[in-house]
Short mmCIF file of C-alpha atoms and ligand atoms in Angstrom, two decimals:
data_model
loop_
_atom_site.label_atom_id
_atom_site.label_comp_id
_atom_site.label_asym_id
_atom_site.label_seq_id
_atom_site.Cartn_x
_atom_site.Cartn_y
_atom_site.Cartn_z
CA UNK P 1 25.88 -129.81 44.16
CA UNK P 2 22.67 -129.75 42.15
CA UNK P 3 20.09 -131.59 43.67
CA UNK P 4 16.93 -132.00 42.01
CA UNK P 5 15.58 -135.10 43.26
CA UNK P 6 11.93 -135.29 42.27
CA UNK P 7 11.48 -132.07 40.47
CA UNK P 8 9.42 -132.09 37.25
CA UNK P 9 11.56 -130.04 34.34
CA UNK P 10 10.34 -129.56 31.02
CA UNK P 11 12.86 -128.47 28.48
CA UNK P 12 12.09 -127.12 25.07
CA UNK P 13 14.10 -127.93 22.11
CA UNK P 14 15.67 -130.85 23.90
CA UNK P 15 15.69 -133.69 21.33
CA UNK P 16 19.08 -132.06 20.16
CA UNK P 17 22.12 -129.58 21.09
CA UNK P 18 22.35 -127.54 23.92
CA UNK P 19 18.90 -128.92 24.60
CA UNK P 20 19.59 -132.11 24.55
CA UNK P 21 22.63 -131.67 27.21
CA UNK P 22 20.35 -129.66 29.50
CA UNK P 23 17.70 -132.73 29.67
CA UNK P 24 20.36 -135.25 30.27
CA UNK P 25 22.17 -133.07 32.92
CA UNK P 26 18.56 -132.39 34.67
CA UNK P 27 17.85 -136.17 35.08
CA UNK P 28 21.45 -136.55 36.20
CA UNK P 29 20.97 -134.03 39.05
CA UNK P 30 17.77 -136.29 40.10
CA UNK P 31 14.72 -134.55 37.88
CA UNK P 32 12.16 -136.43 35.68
CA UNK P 33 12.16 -134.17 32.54
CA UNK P 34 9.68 -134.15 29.86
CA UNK P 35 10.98 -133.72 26.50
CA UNK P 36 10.13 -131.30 23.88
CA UNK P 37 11.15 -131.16 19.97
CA UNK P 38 9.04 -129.81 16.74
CA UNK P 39 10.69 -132.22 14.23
CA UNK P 40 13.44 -134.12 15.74
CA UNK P 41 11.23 -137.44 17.01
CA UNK P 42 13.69 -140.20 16.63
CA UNK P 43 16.11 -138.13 18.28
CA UNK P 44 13.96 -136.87 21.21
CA UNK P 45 13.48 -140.34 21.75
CA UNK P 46 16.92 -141.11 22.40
CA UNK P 47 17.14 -138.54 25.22
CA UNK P 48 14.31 -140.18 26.81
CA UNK P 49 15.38 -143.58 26.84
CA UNK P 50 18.73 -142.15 28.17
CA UNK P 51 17.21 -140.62 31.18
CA UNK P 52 14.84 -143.87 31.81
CA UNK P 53 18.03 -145.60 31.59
CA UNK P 54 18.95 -143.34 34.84
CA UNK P 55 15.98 -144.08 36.80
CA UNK P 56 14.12 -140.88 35.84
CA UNK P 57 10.78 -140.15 34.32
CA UNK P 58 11.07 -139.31 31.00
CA UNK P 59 8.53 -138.12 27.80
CA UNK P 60 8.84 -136.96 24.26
CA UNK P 61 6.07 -134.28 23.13
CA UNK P 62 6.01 -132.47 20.01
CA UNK P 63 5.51 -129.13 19.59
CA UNK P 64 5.83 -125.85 17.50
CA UNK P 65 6.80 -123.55 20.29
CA UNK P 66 5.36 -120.89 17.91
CA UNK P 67 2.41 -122.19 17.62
CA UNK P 68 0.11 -121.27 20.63
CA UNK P 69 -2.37 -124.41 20.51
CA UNK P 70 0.08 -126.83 20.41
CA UNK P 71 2.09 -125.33 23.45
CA UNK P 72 -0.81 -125.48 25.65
CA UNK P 73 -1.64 -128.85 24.71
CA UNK P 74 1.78 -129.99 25.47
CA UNK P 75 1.59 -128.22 28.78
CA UNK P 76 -1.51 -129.47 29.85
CA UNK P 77 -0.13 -132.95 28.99
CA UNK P 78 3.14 -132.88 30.65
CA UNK P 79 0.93 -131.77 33.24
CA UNK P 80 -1.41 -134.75 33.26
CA UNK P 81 1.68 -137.11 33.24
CA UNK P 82 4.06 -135.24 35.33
CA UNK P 83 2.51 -132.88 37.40
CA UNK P 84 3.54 -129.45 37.37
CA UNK P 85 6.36 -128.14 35.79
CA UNK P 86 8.85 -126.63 38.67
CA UNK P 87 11.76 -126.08 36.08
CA UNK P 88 11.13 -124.97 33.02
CA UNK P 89 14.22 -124.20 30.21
CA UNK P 90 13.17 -122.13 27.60
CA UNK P 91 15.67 -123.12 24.73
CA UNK P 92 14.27 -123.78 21.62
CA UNK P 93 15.27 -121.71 19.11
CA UNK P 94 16.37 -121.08 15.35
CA UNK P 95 18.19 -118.48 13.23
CA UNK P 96 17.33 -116.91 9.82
CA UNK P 97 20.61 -115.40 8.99
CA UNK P 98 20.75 -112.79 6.42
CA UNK P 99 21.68 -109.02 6.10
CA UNK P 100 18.80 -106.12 7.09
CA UNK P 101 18.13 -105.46 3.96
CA UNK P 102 17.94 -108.80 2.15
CA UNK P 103 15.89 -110.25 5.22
CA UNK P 104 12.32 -110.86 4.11
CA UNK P 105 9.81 -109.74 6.95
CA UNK P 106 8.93 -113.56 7.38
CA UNK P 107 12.09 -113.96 7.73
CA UNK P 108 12.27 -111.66 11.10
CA UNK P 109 9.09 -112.36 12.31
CA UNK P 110 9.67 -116.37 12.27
CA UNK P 111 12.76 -116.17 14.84
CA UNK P 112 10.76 -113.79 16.98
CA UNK P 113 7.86 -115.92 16.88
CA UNK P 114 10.12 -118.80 17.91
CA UNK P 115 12.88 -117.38 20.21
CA UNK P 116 11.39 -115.03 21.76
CA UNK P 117 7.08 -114.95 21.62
CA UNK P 118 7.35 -119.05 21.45
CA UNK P 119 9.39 -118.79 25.09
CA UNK P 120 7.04 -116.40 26.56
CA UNK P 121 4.34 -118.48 25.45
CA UNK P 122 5.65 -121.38 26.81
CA UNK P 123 6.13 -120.02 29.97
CA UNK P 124 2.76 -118.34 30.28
CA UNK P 125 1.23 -121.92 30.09
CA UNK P 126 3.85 -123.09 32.62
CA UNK P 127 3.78 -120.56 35.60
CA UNK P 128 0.01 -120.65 37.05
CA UNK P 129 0.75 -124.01 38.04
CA UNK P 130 4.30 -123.38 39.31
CA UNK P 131 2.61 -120.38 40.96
CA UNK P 132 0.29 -122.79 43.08
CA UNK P 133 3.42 -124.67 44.37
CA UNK P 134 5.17 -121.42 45.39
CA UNK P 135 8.53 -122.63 44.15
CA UNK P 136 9.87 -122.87 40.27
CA UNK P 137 12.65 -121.96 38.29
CA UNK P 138 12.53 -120.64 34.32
CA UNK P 139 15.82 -120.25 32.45
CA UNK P 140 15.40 -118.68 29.23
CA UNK P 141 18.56 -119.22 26.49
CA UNK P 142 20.23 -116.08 25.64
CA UNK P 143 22.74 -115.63 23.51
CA UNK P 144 26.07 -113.58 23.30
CA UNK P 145 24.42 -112.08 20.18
CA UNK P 146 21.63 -110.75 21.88
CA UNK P 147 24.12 -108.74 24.44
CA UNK P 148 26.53 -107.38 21.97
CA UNK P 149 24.67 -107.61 18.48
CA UNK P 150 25.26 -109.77 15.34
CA UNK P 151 26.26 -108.42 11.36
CA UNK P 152 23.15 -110.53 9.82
CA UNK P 153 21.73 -112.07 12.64
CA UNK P 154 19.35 -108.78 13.63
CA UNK P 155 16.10 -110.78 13.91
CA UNK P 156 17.76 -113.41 16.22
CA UNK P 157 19.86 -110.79 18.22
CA UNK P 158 16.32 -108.85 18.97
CA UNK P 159 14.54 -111.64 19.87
CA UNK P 160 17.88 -112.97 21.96
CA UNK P 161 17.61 -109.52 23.75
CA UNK P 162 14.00 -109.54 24.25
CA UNK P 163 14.37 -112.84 26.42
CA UNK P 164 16.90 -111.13 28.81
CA UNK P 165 14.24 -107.91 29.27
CA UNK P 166 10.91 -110.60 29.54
CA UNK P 167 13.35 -112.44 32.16
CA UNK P 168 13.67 -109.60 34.50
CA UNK P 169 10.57 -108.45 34.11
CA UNK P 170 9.14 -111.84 35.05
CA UNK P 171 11.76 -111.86 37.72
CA UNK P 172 9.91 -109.39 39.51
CA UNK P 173 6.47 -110.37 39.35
CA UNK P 174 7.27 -114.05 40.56
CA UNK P 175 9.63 -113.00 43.45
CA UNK P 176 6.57 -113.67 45.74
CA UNK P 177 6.08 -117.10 44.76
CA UNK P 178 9.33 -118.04 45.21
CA UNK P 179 10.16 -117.89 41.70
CA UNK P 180 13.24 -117.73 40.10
CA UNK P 181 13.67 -116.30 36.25
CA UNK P 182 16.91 -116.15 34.92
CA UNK P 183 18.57 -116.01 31.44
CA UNK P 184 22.15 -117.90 30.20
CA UNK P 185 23.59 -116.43 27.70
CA UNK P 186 25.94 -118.74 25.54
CA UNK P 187 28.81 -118.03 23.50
CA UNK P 188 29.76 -120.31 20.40
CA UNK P 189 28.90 -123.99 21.01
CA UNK P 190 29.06 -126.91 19.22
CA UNK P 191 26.05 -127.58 17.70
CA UNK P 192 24.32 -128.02 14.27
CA UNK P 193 23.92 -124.62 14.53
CA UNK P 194 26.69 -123.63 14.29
CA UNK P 195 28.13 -126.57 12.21
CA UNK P 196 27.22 -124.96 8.98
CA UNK P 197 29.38 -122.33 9.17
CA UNK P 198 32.47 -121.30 6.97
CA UNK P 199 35.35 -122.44 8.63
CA UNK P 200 37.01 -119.55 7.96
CA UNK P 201 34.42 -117.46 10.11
CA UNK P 202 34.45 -119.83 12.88
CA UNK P 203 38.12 -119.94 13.04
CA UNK P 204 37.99 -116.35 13.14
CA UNK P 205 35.20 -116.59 16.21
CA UNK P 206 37.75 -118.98 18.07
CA UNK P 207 40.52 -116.81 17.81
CA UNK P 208 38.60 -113.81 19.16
CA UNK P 209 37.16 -115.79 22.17
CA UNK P 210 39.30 -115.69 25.12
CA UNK P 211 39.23 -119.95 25.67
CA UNK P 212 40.10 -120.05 21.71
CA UNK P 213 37.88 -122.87 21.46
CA UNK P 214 33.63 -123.14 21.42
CA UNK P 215 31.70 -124.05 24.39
CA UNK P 216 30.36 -127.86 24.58
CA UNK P 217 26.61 -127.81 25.09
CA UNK P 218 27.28 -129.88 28.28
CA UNK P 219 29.11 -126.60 30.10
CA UNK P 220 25.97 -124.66 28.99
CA UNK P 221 23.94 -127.08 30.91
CA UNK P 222 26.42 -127.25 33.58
CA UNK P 223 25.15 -123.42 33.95
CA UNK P 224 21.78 -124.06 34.02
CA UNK P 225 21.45 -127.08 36.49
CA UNK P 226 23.23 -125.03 38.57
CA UNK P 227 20.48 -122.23 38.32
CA UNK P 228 17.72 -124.78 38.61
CA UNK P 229 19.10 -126.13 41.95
CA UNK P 230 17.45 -125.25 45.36
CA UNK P 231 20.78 -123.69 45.96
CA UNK P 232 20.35 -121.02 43.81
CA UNK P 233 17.22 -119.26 44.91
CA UNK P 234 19.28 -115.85 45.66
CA UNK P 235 19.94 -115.43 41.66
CA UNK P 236 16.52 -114.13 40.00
CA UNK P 237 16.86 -111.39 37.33
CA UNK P 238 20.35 -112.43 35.96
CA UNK P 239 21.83 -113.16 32.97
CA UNK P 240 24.91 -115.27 33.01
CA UNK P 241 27.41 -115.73 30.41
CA UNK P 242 29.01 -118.99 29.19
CA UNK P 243 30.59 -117.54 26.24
CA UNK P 244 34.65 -118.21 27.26
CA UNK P 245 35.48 -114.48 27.48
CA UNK P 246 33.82 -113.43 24.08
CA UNK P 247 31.71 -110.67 25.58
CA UNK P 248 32.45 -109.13 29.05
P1 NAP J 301 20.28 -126.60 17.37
O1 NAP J 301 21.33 -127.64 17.52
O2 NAP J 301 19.95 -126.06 16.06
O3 NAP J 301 18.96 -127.13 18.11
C1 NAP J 301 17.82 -126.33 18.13
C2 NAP J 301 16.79 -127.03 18.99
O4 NAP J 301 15.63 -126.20 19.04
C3 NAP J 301 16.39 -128.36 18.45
O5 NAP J 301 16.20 -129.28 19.49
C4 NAP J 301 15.06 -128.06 17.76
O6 NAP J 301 14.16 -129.15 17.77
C5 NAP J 301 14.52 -126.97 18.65
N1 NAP J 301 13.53 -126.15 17.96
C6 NAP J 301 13.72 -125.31 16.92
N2 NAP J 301 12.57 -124.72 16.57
C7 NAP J 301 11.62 -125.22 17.41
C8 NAP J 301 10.23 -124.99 17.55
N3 NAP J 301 9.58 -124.14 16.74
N4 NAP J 301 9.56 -125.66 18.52
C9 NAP J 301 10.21 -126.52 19.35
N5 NAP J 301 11.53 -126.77 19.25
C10 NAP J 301 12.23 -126.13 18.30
O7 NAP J 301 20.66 -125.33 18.25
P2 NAP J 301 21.44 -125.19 19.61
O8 NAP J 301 22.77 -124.61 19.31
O9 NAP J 301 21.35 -126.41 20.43
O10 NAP J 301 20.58 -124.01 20.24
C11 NAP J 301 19.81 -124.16 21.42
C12 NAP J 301 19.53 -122.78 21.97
O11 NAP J 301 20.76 -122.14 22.30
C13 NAP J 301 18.84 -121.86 20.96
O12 NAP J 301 17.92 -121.04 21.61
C14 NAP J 301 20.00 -121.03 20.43
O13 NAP J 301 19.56 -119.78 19.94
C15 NAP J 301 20.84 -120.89 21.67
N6 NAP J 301 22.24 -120.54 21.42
C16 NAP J 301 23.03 -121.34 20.66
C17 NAP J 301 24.35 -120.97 20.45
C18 NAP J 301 25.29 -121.80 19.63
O14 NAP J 301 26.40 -121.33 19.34
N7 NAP J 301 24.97 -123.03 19.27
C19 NAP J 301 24.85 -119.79 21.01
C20 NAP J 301 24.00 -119.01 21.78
C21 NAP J 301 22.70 -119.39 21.98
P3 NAP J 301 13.72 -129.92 16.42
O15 NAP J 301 14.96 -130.47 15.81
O16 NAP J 301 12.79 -130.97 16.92
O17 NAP J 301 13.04 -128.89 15.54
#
């Protein structure tokens, strides 16, 4: 359904979770996809020998999407190797979990400088070029939390919010080049992020989400290949939810 057959995608956080299933699924649907992580090397690796494997074009680069040098040298690389980037996922991202009042203000302003000022960073470095070729798509990852608000999580839900504003704003200033921006929003998936939670909590989560079970990151990136794909070049603006009935 998703054909991307000689696209160039570049995917941030991608050595690992959701990430990582967004890269793989890319290459499946027929794109090379350059591959971004911070610390994960060994396992950013992986990924790219797994999409080699497949025929695609595939590269690690490391990066601090926070860190505004680094993303514009990765850029300008995946550039050199690549071309330009006509899909780019914006899904990097951390949390800092803690109460209001106990959070530290480094504590806030690291997730926003990560999840939400690393993404628009990102993708200011990505759409002149994309601009040029009059066609791209940019997914930012949501969250659930960002839609409905999170007890502890207030940094990550602002900055998880602040993605789904910069993505229809963005929406309508790229409309003219034939440029898609979009958000998903997932629900509870099965990653090391959420790993280290208290069972207890995340049994509670389960039984409040309507498929009583957490989302694998492969039907996140389901989602997104789908809103990469030529097909989907009515959709610009949106958010959609993969979060099994947890928010509606
Ligand atoms: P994860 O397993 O903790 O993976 C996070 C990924 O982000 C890793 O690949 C990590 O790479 C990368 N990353 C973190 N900081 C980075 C930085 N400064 N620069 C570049 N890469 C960085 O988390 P996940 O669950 O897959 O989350 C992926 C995205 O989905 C995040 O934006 C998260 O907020 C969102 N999300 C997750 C859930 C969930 O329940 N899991 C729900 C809703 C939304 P390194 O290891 O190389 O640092």
């Amino acid at each position: 359904m998703s054909d991307l057959s000689g696209k160039v995608s570049l995917v941030t956080g991608s050595g690992r979770g959701i990430g990582r299933a967004i890269a793989i699924a890319l290459a499946e649907a027929g794109s090379d996809v350059a591959v971004n992580y911070s610390h994960s090397k060994d396992a950013a690796e992986e990924v790219v020998k797994l999409i080699t494997a497949m025929g695609r074009k595939s590269k690690a680069y490391k990066a601090n999407v926070g860190n505004l040098e680094e993303v514009r040298t990765m850029v300008e690389q995946v550039t050199k190797d690549f071309g330009p980037v006509q899909v780019l996922v914006n899904n990097a991202g951390i949390n800092r979990d803690k109460t209001f009042v106990r959070m530290t203000p480094e504590q806030f302003k690291e997730v926003i400088d990560v999840n939400l000022i690393g993404q628009a960073m990102v993708t200011h470095a990505v759409v002149p070029a994309m601009m040029k070729t009059d066609w791209g798509r940019i997914i930012f990852i949501s969250s659930v939390n960002g839609q409905r608000g999170s007890f502890g999580q207030t940094n990550y839900a602002a900055a998880k919010a602040g993605l789904i504003a910069l993505a229809k704003s963005l929406a309508l200033e790229l409309a003219r080049n034939n440029i898609t921006v979009n958000c998903v929003a997932p629900g509870f998936t099965e990653t090391d992020m959420t790993a280290g939670m208290p069972p207890d909590v995340l049994e509670k989560i389960k039984s409040s989400v309507l498929m009583k079970r957490q989302a694998k990151p492969e039907e996140i990136a389901y989602c997104v290949t789908f809103l990469a794909s030529p097909k989907a070049g009515y959709i610009t603006g949106d958010t959609v939810n993969v979060n099994g009935g947890l928010y509606m």
